[in-house]
Amino acid sequence: MRVLLNGSPQEVDAGTTAAELVVLAGAPPTGVAVALDGAVLPRSRWATVLVEGATVEVLTAVQGG
């Protein structure tokens, strides 16, 4: 199925969770935020199974000035 990951189409298997997509995005294990269809997805809900056409933003914290 197809989802939109950080603005780019991404083919993923049916049943893929937000947590699995974070791994596929190459995000580090900490300092990560996820938004699903425009709403922040708390880490406690990263087991949410994505649906066809879901829009996912994976954001990482960046330090610096």
PDB file of C-alpha atoms in Angstrom:
ATOM      1  CA  MET A   1       0.000   0.000   0.000  1.00  0.00           C
ATOM      2  CA  ARG A   2       1.078   3.574  -0.435  1.00  0.00           C
ATOM      3  CA  VAL A   3       1.547   6.185   2.297  1.00  0.00           C
ATOM      4  CA  LEU A   4       3.055   9.651   2.209  1.00  0.00           C
ATOM      5  CA  LEU A   5       6.204   9.827   4.339  1.00  0.00           C
ATOM      6  CA  ASN A   6       7.590  13.309   4.882  1.00  0.00           C
ATOM      7  CA  GLY A   7       5.966  14.425   1.653  1.00  0.00           C
ATOM      8  CA  SER A   8       7.190  11.523  -0.494  1.00  0.00           C
ATOM      9  CA  PRO A   9       5.173   8.499  -1.586  1.00  0.00           C
ATOM     10  CA  GLN A  10       6.347   5.314   0.090  1.00  0.00           C
ATOM     11  CA  GLU A  11       5.288   1.734  -0.616  1.00  0.00           C
ATOM     12  CA  VAL A  12       4.857  -0.281   2.567  1.00  0.00           C
ATOM     13  CA  ASP A  13       3.330  -3.639   3.413  1.00  0.00           C
ATOM     14  CA  ALA A  14      -0.243  -3.782   4.631  1.00  0.00           C
ATOM     15  CA  GLY A  15      -0.194  -3.847   8.418  1.00  0.00           C
ATOM     16  CA  THR A  16       2.821  -1.557   8.716  1.00  0.00           C
ATOM     17  CA  THR A  17       2.791   0.415  11.954  1.00  0.00           C
ATOM     18  CA  ALA A  18       3.927   3.954  12.605  1.00  0.00           C
ATOM     19  CA  ALA A  19       6.846   2.547  14.616  1.00  0.00           C
ATOM     20  CA  GLU A  20       7.956   0.427  11.671  1.00  0.00           C
ATOM     21  CA  LEU A  21       7.754   3.442   9.390  1.00  0.00           C
ATOM     22  CA  VAL A  22       9.976   5.395  11.787  1.00  0.00           C
ATOM     23  CA  VAL A  23      12.581   2.644  11.407  1.00  0.00           C
ATOM     24  CA  LEU A  24      12.174   2.649   7.625  1.00  0.00           C
ATOM     25  CA  ALA A  25      12.696   6.425   7.668  1.00  0.00           C
ATOM     26  CA  GLY A  26      16.061   5.870   9.332  1.00  0.00           C
ATOM     27  CA  ALA A  27      15.168   7.981  12.341  1.00  0.00           C
ATOM     28  CA  PRO A  28      17.206   7.575  15.535  1.00  0.00           C
ATOM     29  CA  PRO A  29      15.597   5.740  18.480  1.00  0.00           C
ATOM     30  CA  THR A  30      15.195   8.919  20.537  1.00  0.00           C
ATOM     31  CA  GLY A  31      14.395  12.552  19.806  1.00  0.00           C
ATOM     32  CA  VAL A  32      11.721  11.639  17.276  1.00  0.00           C
ATOM     33  CA  ALA A  33       8.181  12.926  16.867  1.00  0.00           C
ATOM     34  CA  VAL A  34       5.538  11.477  14.584  1.00  0.00           C
ATOM     35  CA  ALA A  35       2.480  13.130  13.102  1.00  0.00           C
ATOM     36  CA  LEU A  36      -0.213  11.018  11.482  1.00  0.00           C
ATOM     37  CA  ASP A  37      -2.631  12.781   9.165  1.00  0.00           C
ATOM     38  CA  GLY A  38      -1.728  16.145  10.704  1.00  0.00           C
ATOM     39  CA  ALA A  39      -2.015  15.189  14.369  1.00  0.00           C
ATOM     40  CA  VAL A  40       0.819  14.373  16.742  1.00  0.00           C
ATOM     41  CA  LEU A  41       0.957  10.651  17.442  1.00  0.00           C
ATOM     42  CA  PRO A  42       2.200   9.956  20.987  1.00  0.00           C
ATOM     43  CA  ARG A  43       4.897   7.295  21.211  1.00  0.00           C
ATOM     44  CA  SER A  44       2.438   5.154  23.190  1.00  0.00           C
ATOM     45  CA  ARG A  45       0.371   4.910  19.980  1.00  0.00           C
ATOM     46  CA  TRP A  46       3.164   4.164  17.505  1.00  0.00           C
ATOM     47  CA  ALA A  47       1.786   0.621  17.234  1.00  0.00           C
ATOM     48  CA  THR A  48      -1.027   2.177  15.199  1.00  0.00           C
ATOM     49  CA  VAL A  49      -1.439   0.325  11.913  1.00  0.00           C
ATOM     50  CA  LEU A  50      -1.246   2.680   8.961  1.00  0.00           C
ATOM     51  CA  VAL A  51      -3.920   2.747   6.303  1.00  0.00           C
ATOM     52  CA  GLU A  52      -3.690   3.347   2.562  1.00  0.00           C
ATOM     53  CA  GLY A  53      -3.068   7.032   1.878  1.00  0.00           C
ATOM     54  CA  ALA A  54      -1.946   7.909   5.402  1.00  0.00           C
ATOM     55  CA  THR A  55       0.197  11.008   5.679  1.00  0.00           C
ATOM     56  CA  VAL A  56       3.067  10.551   8.117  1.00  0.00           C
ATOM     57  CA  GLU A  57       5.651  13.083   9.182  1.00  0.00           C
ATOM     58  CA  VAL A  58       8.697  11.801  11.048  1.00  0.00           C
ATOM     59  CA  LEU A  59      10.565  14.640  12.691  1.00  0.00           C
ATOM     60  CA  THR A  60      13.890  14.477  14.506  1.00  0.00           C
ATOM     61  CA  ALA A  61      15.243  16.921  17.031  1.00  0.00           C
ATOM     62  CA  VAL A  62      18.225  18.927  15.845  1.00  0.00           C
ATOM     63  CA  GLN A  63      20.590  20.658  18.186  1.00  0.00           C
ATOM     64  CA  GLY A  64      22.526  23.758  17.324  1.00  0.00           C
ATOM     65  CA  GLY A  65      22.249  27.456  17.089  1.00  0.00           C
TER      66      GLY A  65
END
